[in-house]
Amino acid sequence: MNSNDKVGSGNLEKRESFKSSFGLLAAAIGSAVGLGNIWRFPYITGEYGGAAFLLVYLLSVAVIGIPVMLAEVIIGREAKKDAIGSFKELSPRTKWYSSGVLGVLAAFMILSFYSVIAGWTLEYLINSITNQFAGKDVVAIEAMFTDFISHPTRPIIWQVVFMGITALIVVVGVEEGIEKFSKILIPLLLVIVIILDIRAITLPGGKAGLSFLFKPDFSKLSKEAVLAALGHSFFSLSLGMGIMITYGSYIGKKENLGNAVLKITIADTIIALLAGIAIFPVVFAFGIAPNSGPGLVFITLPNVFPQIPGGYIFAILFFALIAVAALTSTISLLEVVVAYGIEGFNLSRKKSTIISFTLITLLGIFASLSNGPLSAKKFFDRNLFDFLDYLTANYFLTIAAFITSLFLGWKLDKKLVEKQLTNDGTISVGYLNVFRFIIKYVTPILIIIVFISGVFL
Ligand code: TRP
């Protein structure tokens, strides 16, 4: 892919493929691994009671996430277009592309609150550099977090900075450079999380955290929790927004789609699990509430760094790396919105980026303020921030993934699916019929059941 062919850009004269399988994997893993793994997964696992939720999440990744991701990359490689264009290409004059429209809306809303959290990671990077965690007890560290997020301007400044960096990269079109960069950084993040894991599980009192995470108590599992697990599997794997359709459109002919999808999913799941293992022992060892909400990672880990030899450096590295992991995700989210502006409204890339940046940042400012000065304003019992988070993952992504699975299972020519999975008959895939069955019946039916019971019952 050369620098003029931006991922997600609509007006592609000629489409090149990723040069190596690593190019695609780096981009897709870069999009998938982000705050969803390190920030969102632990916080909702804590909120919904731990191990039983985790089990449902893992099931949902395996039975629904993997087939939906496979469906997205099949659609993308077959149509060779972006999210909305692919549906239009494969099924002209129908309304299937509406799932792409839903995706653009979801990207818009997710990015508005995601960039707030990404901003928090920058504040915490500075806090680590200026050694703010040393000598503080749990109460002080919690207070530091609460004071910060409810501050009327500080989190907003960081959020705007983060959005600005993302927009700059999307305008200049150096995504590929960033993705190459993340090939080194994500393994490094993995190493640091493993070091944190070791410290966390050896903390006195930490074992209770592991039981919380791995010993399921199904009596605690609500219908809403099951919906949240499903929604999070889409969120974490970057599904339901056409991102994997767009990346799929760049995958070379020889790539084995099934293998690629499996690798992306495994990498994403392992990082989330390791983040959970780093956080829950700390929660219990320090007497923090597991359902502390979106602040969980920011009020747990700062307690641990001072207890590790070299913790000062590890803290800096940790927050720098999750900021970068967040960046590779925000790039993919902004790209979805910008590409839509280019395609749908005939804007130049620059104009589209500036307009998207402005509108998303504006909504994000309100999301940030809803943790402080505007916290009294509720949307269905949640502040704006939590509401956007909840609505997008559990409704938008879920509905879009449902439409995608129906499209692949019922609408797309079976021969095309086979051609894509077998690379035109050059490789044999034993799971072809299983996949067809799952995407046609199992995935849509499960999504419907979970959605209806989570929302209405
Ligand atoms: N998957 C990313 C994370 O876990 C977030 C993200 C990036 C995303 N692109 C997406 C979520 C597209 C849903 C759809 O942090």
GROMACS .gro file of C-alpha atoms in nm, residues 39-390:
model
  352
   39TRP     CA    1  -0.922  -0.005   3.016
   40ARG     CA    2  -1.267  -0.127   2.910
   41PHE     CA    3  -1.233  -0.503   2.954
   42PRO     CA    4  -1.121  -0.488   3.320
   43TYR     CA    5  -1.372  -0.222   3.413
   44ILE     CA    6  -1.678  -0.397   3.272
   45THR     CA    7  -1.560  -0.735   3.396
   46GLY     CA    8  -1.546  -0.578   3.742
   47GLU     CA    9  -1.883  -0.415   3.696
   48TYR     CA   10  -2.057  -0.735   3.589
   49GLY     CA   11  -1.914  -0.957   3.857
   50GLY     CA   12  -1.599  -1.123   3.722
   51ALA     CA   13  -1.546  -1.481   3.607
   52ALA     CA   14  -1.896  -1.565   3.483
   53PHE     CA   15  -1.891  -1.252   3.272
   54LEU     CA   16  -1.544  -1.341   3.145
   55LEU     CA   17  -1.663  -1.685   3.041
   56VAL     CA   18  -1.953  -1.543   2.844
   57TYR     CA   19  -1.718  -1.291   2.688
   58LEU     CA   20  -1.477  -1.563   2.575
   59LEU     CA   21  -1.763  -1.768   2.434
   60SER     CA   22  -1.891  -1.469   2.253
   61VAL     CA   23  -1.548  -1.398   2.102
   62ALA     CA   24  -1.522  -1.757   1.981
   63VAL     CA   25  -1.874  -1.821   1.856
   64ILE     CA   26  -1.975  -1.475   1.738
   65GLY     CA   27  -1.667  -1.253   1.717
   66ILE     CA   28  -1.455  -1.481   1.500
   67PRO     CA   29  -1.729  -1.555   1.242
   68VAL     CA   30  -1.827  -1.188   1.221
   69MET     CA   31  -1.467  -1.081   1.170
   70LEU     CA   32  -1.429  -1.347   0.904
   71ALA     CA   33  -1.747  -1.219   0.741
   72GLU     CA   34  -1.613  -0.863   0.740
   73VAL     CA   35  -1.280  -0.952   0.581
   74ILE     CA   36  -1.452  -1.174   0.323
   75ILE     CA   37  -1.681  -0.886   0.227
   76GLY     CA   38  -1.389  -0.645   0.211
   77ARG     CA   39  -1.157  -0.864   0.004
   78GLU     CA   40  -1.436  -0.955  -0.233
   79ALA     CA   41  -1.568  -0.601  -0.289
   80LYS     CA   42  -1.239  -0.416  -0.249
   81LYS     CA   43  -1.414  -0.110  -0.114
   82ASP     CA   44  -1.467   0.062   0.219
   83ALA     CA   45  -1.748  -0.033   0.457
   84ILE     CA   46  -2.043   0.130   0.286
   85GLY     CA   47  -1.908   0.094  -0.067
   86SER     CA   48  -1.854  -0.279  -0.020
   87PHE     CA   49  -2.220  -0.348   0.054
   88LYS     CA   50  -2.322  -0.130  -0.240
   89GLU     CA   51  -2.080  -0.312  -0.467
   90LEU     CA   52  -2.185  -0.661  -0.367
   91SER     CA   53  -2.553  -0.586  -0.352
   92PRO     CA   54  -2.643  -0.281  -0.558
   93ARG     CA   55  -2.974  -0.104  -0.504
   94THR     CA   56  -3.039  -0.269  -0.170
   95LYS     CA   57  -3.031  -0.134   0.182
   96TRP     CA   58  -2.759  -0.361   0.316
   97TYR     CA   59  -2.516  -0.072   0.327
   98SER     CA   60  -2.716   0.070   0.619
   99SER     CA   61  -2.501  -0.135   0.851
  100GLY     CA   62  -2.212   0.071   0.718
  101VAL     CA   63  -2.398   0.390   0.801
  102LEU     CA   64  -2.460   0.261   1.151
  103GLY     CA   65  -2.087   0.192   1.168
  104VAL     CA   66  -1.998   0.550   1.081
  105LEU     CA   67  -2.229   0.678   1.353
  106ALA     CA   68  -2.082   0.432   1.600
  107ALA     CA   69  -1.727   0.533   1.508
  108PHE     CA   70  -1.822   0.896   1.563
  109MET     CA   71  -1.965   0.834   1.908
  110ILE     CA   72  -1.703   0.585   2.022
  111LEU     CA   73  -1.423   0.818   1.924
  112SER     CA   74  -1.581   1.102   2.121
  113PHE     CA   75  -1.549   0.922   2.455
  114TYR     CA   76  -1.252   0.703   2.359
  115SER     CA   77  -1.044   1.014   2.303
  116VAL     CA   78  -1.130   1.130   2.656
  117ILE     CA   79  -0.979   0.812   2.802
  118ALA     CA   80  -0.687   0.838   2.563
  119GLY     CA   81  -0.636   1.187   2.706
  120TRP     CA   82  -0.633   1.042   3.058
  121THR     CA   83  -0.343   0.817   2.957
  122LEU     CA   84  -0.143   1.128   2.863
  123GLU     CA   85  -0.212   1.291   3.201
  124TYR     CA   86  -0.100   0.969   3.366
  125LEU     CA   87   0.209   0.957   3.151
  126ILE     CA   88   0.302   1.300   3.286
  127ASN     CA   89   0.210   1.188   3.639
  128SER     CA   90   0.451   0.896   3.600
  129ILE     CA   91   0.729   1.114   3.468
  130THR     CA   92   0.687   1.358   3.756
  131ASN     CA   93   0.674   1.065   3.999
  132GLN     CA   94   0.329   1.139   4.141
  133PHE     CA   95   0.244   0.786   4.252
  134ALA     CA   96   0.531   0.736   4.496
  135GLY     CA   97   0.441   0.762   4.861
  136LYS     CA   98   0.068   0.787   4.801
  137ASP     CA   99  -0.178   0.549   4.960
  138VAL     CA  100  -0.487   0.406   4.789
  139VAL     CA  101  -0.708   0.685   4.909
  140ALA     CA  102  -0.475   0.951   4.774
  141ILE     CA  103  -0.446   0.774   4.440
  142GLU     CA  104  -0.821   0.750   4.409
  143ALA     CA  105  -0.857   1.115   4.497
  144MET     CA  106  -0.596   1.207   4.240
  145PHE     CA  107  -0.803   1.031   3.974
  146THR     CA  108  -1.138   1.174   4.078
  147ASP     CA  109  -1.001   1.525   4.104
  148PHE     CA  110  -0.850   1.497   3.762
  149ILE     CA  111  -1.146   1.360   3.567
  150SER     CA  112  -1.390   1.602   3.725
  151HIS     CA  113  -1.165   1.900   3.657
  152PRO     CA  114  -1.338   2.134   3.411
  153THR     CA  115  -1.043   2.186   3.177
  154ARG     CA  116  -0.751   1.948   3.232
  155PRO     CA  117  -0.900   1.631   3.084
  156ILE     CA  118  -1.039   1.835   2.795
  157ILE     CA  119  -0.700   1.975   2.706
  158TRP     CA  120  -0.553   1.624   2.687
  159GLN     CA  121  -0.849   1.496   2.489
  160VAL     CA  122  -0.809   1.774   2.233
  161VAL     CA  123  -0.436   1.708   2.214
  162PHE     CA  124  -0.500   1.340   2.150
  163MET     CA  125  -0.765   1.406   1.888
  164GLY     CA  126  -0.532   1.659   1.726
  165ILE     CA  127  -0.254   1.403   1.693
  166THR     CA  128  -0.498   1.149   1.550
  167ALA     CA  129  -0.635   1.400   1.299
  168LEU     CA  130  -0.288   1.504   1.193
  169ILE     CA  131  -0.191   1.147   1.119
  170VAL     CA  132  -0.511   1.087   0.925
  171VAL     CA  133  -0.465   1.404   0.716
  172VAL     CA  134  -0.103   1.341   0.637
  173GLY     CA  135  -0.172   0.975   0.577
  174VAL     CA  136   0.111   0.823   0.772
  175GLU     CA  137  -0.104   0.554   0.927
  176GLU     CA  138   0.115   0.288   0.781
  177GLY     CA  139   0.419   0.430   0.955
  178ILE     CA  140   0.237   0.426   1.286
  179GLU     CA  141   0.123   0.072   1.230
  180LYS     CA  142   0.480  -0.039   1.163
  181PHE     CA  143   0.577   0.132   1.483
  182SER     CA  144   0.309  -0.058   1.672
  183LYS     CA  145   0.461  -0.387   1.559
  184ILE     CA  146   0.738  -0.317   1.808
  185LEU     CA  147   0.529  -0.142   2.069
  186ILE     CA  148   0.254  -0.398   2.115
  187PRO     CA  149   0.500  -0.677   2.201
  188LEU     CA  150   0.667  -0.435   2.439
  189LEU     CA  151   0.332  -0.357   2.600
  190LEU     CA  152   0.285  -0.731   2.638
  191VAL     CA  153   0.614  -0.761   2.826
  192ILE     CA  154   0.524  -0.481   3.064
  193VAL     CA  155   0.180  -0.620   3.133
  194ILE     CA  156   0.339  -0.958   3.210
  195ILE     CA  157   0.574  -0.792   3.459
  196LEU     CA  158   0.272  -0.624   3.619
  197ASP     CA  159   0.098  -0.961   3.624
  198ILE     CA  160   0.381  -1.119   3.818
  199ARG     CA  161   0.382  -0.839   4.072
  200ALA     CA  162   0.004  -0.842   4.101
  201ILE     CA  163  -0.036  -1.213   4.166
  202THR     CA  164   0.239  -1.216   4.424
  203LEU     CA  165   0.081  -0.932   4.623
  204PRO     CA  166  -0.045  -1.040   4.965
  205GLY     CA  167  -0.420  -1.075   4.925
  206GLY     CA  168  -0.395  -1.081   4.548
  207LYS     CA  169  -0.524  -1.437   4.512
  208ALA     CA  170  -0.879  -1.322   4.575
  209GLY     CA  171  -0.851  -1.120   4.255
  210LEU     CA  172  -0.765  -1.430   4.057
  211SER     CA  173  -1.066  -1.612   4.202
  212PHE     CA  174  -1.284  -1.317   4.112
  213LEU     CA  175  -1.158  -1.334   3.755
  214PHE     CA  176  -1.150  -1.709   3.707
  215LYS     CA  177  -1.398  -1.876   3.945
  216PRO     CA  178  -1.738  -1.819   3.791
  217ASP     CA  179  -2.044  -1.756   4.001
  218PHE     CA  180  -2.331  -1.771   3.756
  219SER     CA  181  -2.581  -1.643   4.006
  220LYS     CA  182  -2.423  -1.301   3.954
  221LEU     CA  183  -2.476  -1.308   3.579
  222SER     CA  184  -2.755  -1.078   3.463
  223LYS     CA  185  -2.909  -1.057   3.117
  224GLU     CA  186  -2.760  -0.716   3.081
  225ALA     CA  187  -2.419  -0.867   3.159
  226VAL     CA  188  -2.456  -1.112   2.873
  227LEU     CA  189  -2.541  -0.830   2.636
  228ALA     CA  190  -2.244  -0.632   2.766
  229ALA     CA  191  -2.015  -0.931   2.706
  230LEU     CA  192  -2.140  -0.960   2.350
  231GLY     CA  193  -2.108  -0.586   2.290
  232HIS     CA  194  -1.758  -0.585   2.431
  233SER     CA  195  -1.648  -0.868   2.204
  234PHE     CA  196  -1.736  -0.645   1.908
  235PHE     CA  197  -1.579  -0.342   2.068
  236SER     CA  198  -1.255  -0.517   2.148
  237LEU     CA  199  -1.220  -0.688   1.809
  238SER     CA  200  -1.308  -0.364   1.623
  239LEU     CA  201  -1.615  -0.522   1.465
  240GLY     CA  202  -1.945  -0.383   1.351
  241MET     CA  203  -1.799  -0.072   1.204
  242GLY     CA  204  -1.661  -0.185   0.877
  243ILE     CA  205  -1.301  -0.144   0.987
  244MET     CA  206  -1.224  -0.505   0.914
  245ILE     CA  207  -1.412  -0.469   0.583
  246THR     CA  208  -1.180  -0.186   0.493
  247TYR     CA  209  -0.870  -0.374   0.603
  248GLY     CA  210  -1.001  -0.685   0.432
  249SER     CA  211  -1.015  -0.490   0.108
  250TYR     CA  212  -0.639  -0.454   0.127
  251ILE     CA  213  -0.555  -0.815   0.202
  252GLY     CA  214  -0.357  -0.983  -0.074
  253LYS     CA  215  -0.499  -1.270  -0.277
  254LYS     CA  216  -0.271  -1.529  -0.123
  255GLU     CA  217  -0.348  -1.454   0.238
  256ASN     CA  218  -0.532  -1.719   0.434
  257LEU     CA  219  -0.823  -1.523   0.581
  258GLY     CA  220  -0.910  -1.778   0.847
  259ASN     CA  221  -0.555  -1.777   0.981
  260ALA     CA  222  -0.535  -1.400   0.987
  261VAL     CA  223  -0.862  -1.369   1.176
  262LEU     CA  224  -0.754  -1.629   1.429
  263LYS     CA  225  -0.427  -1.451   1.494
  264ILE     CA  226  -0.593  -1.113   1.542
  265THR     CA  227  -0.848  -1.261   1.781
  266ILE     CA  228  -0.595  -1.452   1.986
  267ALA     CA  229  -0.364  -1.152   2.019
  268ASP     CA  230  -0.652  -0.931   2.127
  269THR     CA  231  -0.788  -1.180   2.378
  270ILE     CA  232  -0.452  -1.256   2.535
  271ILE     CA  233  -0.379  -0.889   2.596
  272ALA     CA  234  -0.719  -0.837   2.759
  273LEU     CA  235  -0.673  -1.141   2.983
  274LEU     CA  236  -0.326  -1.032   3.089
  275ALA     CA  237  -0.460  -0.687   3.169
  276GLY     CA  238  -0.728  -0.847   3.386
  277ILE     CA  239  -0.464  -1.053   3.565
  278ALA     CA  240  -0.264  -0.737   3.633
  279ILE     CA  241  -0.561  -0.549   3.771
  280PHE     CA  242  -0.789  -0.772   3.980
  281PRO     CA  243  -0.532  -0.895   4.231
  282VAL     CA  244  -0.453  -0.529   4.297
  283VAL     CA  245  -0.821  -0.452   4.338
  284PHE     CA  246  -0.849  -0.707   4.616
  285ALA     CA  247  -0.508  -0.654   4.771
  286PHE     CA  248  -0.576  -0.283   4.813
  287GLY     CA  249  -0.944  -0.305   4.895
  288ILE     CA  250  -1.061  -0.119   4.585
  289ALA     CA  251  -1.417  -0.185   4.466
  290PRO     CA  252  -1.415  -0.411   4.155
  291ASN     CA  253  -1.708  -0.212   4.019
  292SER     CA  254  -1.529   0.121   4.039
  293GLY     CA  255  -1.619   0.186   3.677
  294PRO     CA  256  -1.416   0.350   3.402
  295GLY     CA  257  -1.143   0.459   3.643
  296LEU     CA  258  -1.045   0.106   3.744
  297VAL     CA  259  -0.712   0.080   3.562
  298PHE     CA  260  -0.616   0.434   3.669
  299ILE     CA  261  -0.681   0.372   4.037
  300THR     CA  262  -0.530   0.024   4.058
  301LEU     CA  263  -0.202   0.019   3.872
  302PRO     CA  264  -0.055   0.342   4.014
  303ASN     CA  265  -0.061   0.162   4.352
  304VAL     CA  266   0.157  -0.114   4.214
  305PHE     CA  267   0.429   0.070   4.027
  306PRO     CA  268   0.600   0.202   4.342
  307GLN     CA  269   0.618  -0.159   4.463
  308ILE     CA  270   0.818  -0.288   4.168
  309PRO     CA  271   1.193  -0.244   4.131
  310GLY     CA  272   1.227   0.001   3.843
  311GLY     CA  273   0.861   0.085   3.882
  312TYR     CA  274   0.923   0.448   3.794
  313ILE     CA  275   1.037   0.351   3.446
  314PHE     CA  276   0.767   0.083   3.407
  315ALA     CA  277   0.495   0.332   3.487
  316ILE     CA  278   0.622   0.570   3.221
  317LEU     CA  279   0.653   0.290   2.967
  318PHE     CA  280   0.310   0.151   3.052
  319PHE     CA  281   0.122   0.477   3.006
  320ALA     CA  282   0.324   0.568   2.697
  321LEU     CA  283   0.245   0.232   2.542
  322ILE     CA  284  -0.125   0.235   2.610
  323ALA     CA  285  -0.135   0.586   2.468
  324VAL     CA  286   0.018   0.446   2.149
  325ALA     CA  287  -0.214   0.145   2.151
  326ALA     CA  288  -0.502   0.391   2.185
  327LEU     CA  289  -0.362   0.596   1.898
  328THR     CA  290  -0.362   0.306   1.652
  329SER     CA  291  -0.728   0.253   1.746
  330THR     CA  292  -0.831   0.619   1.726
  331ILE     CA  293  -0.671   0.638   1.383
  332SER     CA  294  -0.887   0.353   1.261
  333LEU     CA  295  -1.198   0.507   1.416
  334LEU     CA  296  -1.139   0.853   1.270
  335GLU     CA  297  -1.058   0.698   0.932
  336VAL     CA  298  -1.407   0.545   0.918
  337VAL     CA  299  -1.572   0.885   0.967
  338VAL     CA  300  -1.332   1.070   0.736
  339ALA     CA  301  -1.375   0.814   0.458
  340TYR     CA  302  -1.749   0.859   0.480
  341GLY     CA  303  -1.711   1.237   0.445
  342ILE     CA  304  -1.497   1.184   0.137
  343GLU     CA  305  -1.727   0.929  -0.024
  344GLY     CA  306  -2.066   1.049   0.086
  345PHE     CA  307  -2.018   1.426   0.076
  346ASN     CA  308  -1.743   1.459  -0.180
  347LEU     CA  309  -1.515   1.639   0.062
  348SER     CA  310  -1.141   1.651   0.026
  349ARG     CA  311  -0.952   1.442   0.279
  350LYS     CA  312  -0.835   1.752   0.457
  351LYS     CA  313  -1.180   1.908   0.483
  352SER     CA  314  -1.338   1.584   0.588
  353THR     CA  315  -1.078   1.539   0.860
  354ILE     CA  316  -1.116   1.892   0.991
  355ILE     CA  317  -1.495   1.866   1.007
  356SER     CA  318  -1.489   1.519   1.165
  357PHE     CA  319  -1.226   1.629   1.416
  358THR     CA  320  -1.430   1.933   1.517
  359LEU     CA  321  -1.762   1.755   1.562
  360ILE     CA  322  -1.618   1.452   1.740
  361THR     CA  323  -1.409   1.666   1.971
  362LEU     CA  324  -1.711   1.877   2.056
  363LEU     CA  325  -1.918   1.576   2.157
  364GLY     CA  326  -1.612   1.447   2.344
  365ILE     CA  327  -1.588   1.769   2.544
  366PHE     CA  328  -1.942   1.716   2.668
  367ALA     CA  329  -1.859   1.354   2.745
  368SER     CA  330  -1.561   1.467   2.949
  369LEU     CA  331  -1.760   1.735   3.131
  370SER     CA  332  -2.019   1.473   3.220
  371ASN     CA  333  -1.761   1.326   3.460
  372GLY     CA  334  -1.749   1.657   3.642
  373PRO     CA  335  -1.946   1.979   3.603
  374LEU     CA  336  -2.222   1.819   3.394
  375SER     CA  337  -2.254   1.496   3.591
  376ALA     CA  338  -2.610   1.575   3.696
  377LYS     CA  339  -2.736   1.549   3.339
  378LYS     CA  340  -2.849   1.189   3.292
  379PHE     CA  341  -2.941   0.987   2.986
  380PHE     CA  342  -3.133   0.677   3.093
  381ASP     CA  343  -2.965   0.694   3.434
  382ARG     CA  344  -2.615   0.735   3.296
  383ASN     CA  345  -2.401   1.040   3.245
  384LEU     CA  346  -2.325   1.123   2.882
  385PHE     CA  347  -1.989   0.949   2.895
  386ASP     CA  348  -2.125   0.616   3.020
  387PHE     CA  349  -2.429   0.647   2.797
  388LEU     CA  350  -2.220   0.680   2.479
  389ASP     CA  351  -2.004   0.390   2.586
  390TYR     CA  352  -2.303   0.169   2.664
   0.00000   0.00000   0.00000
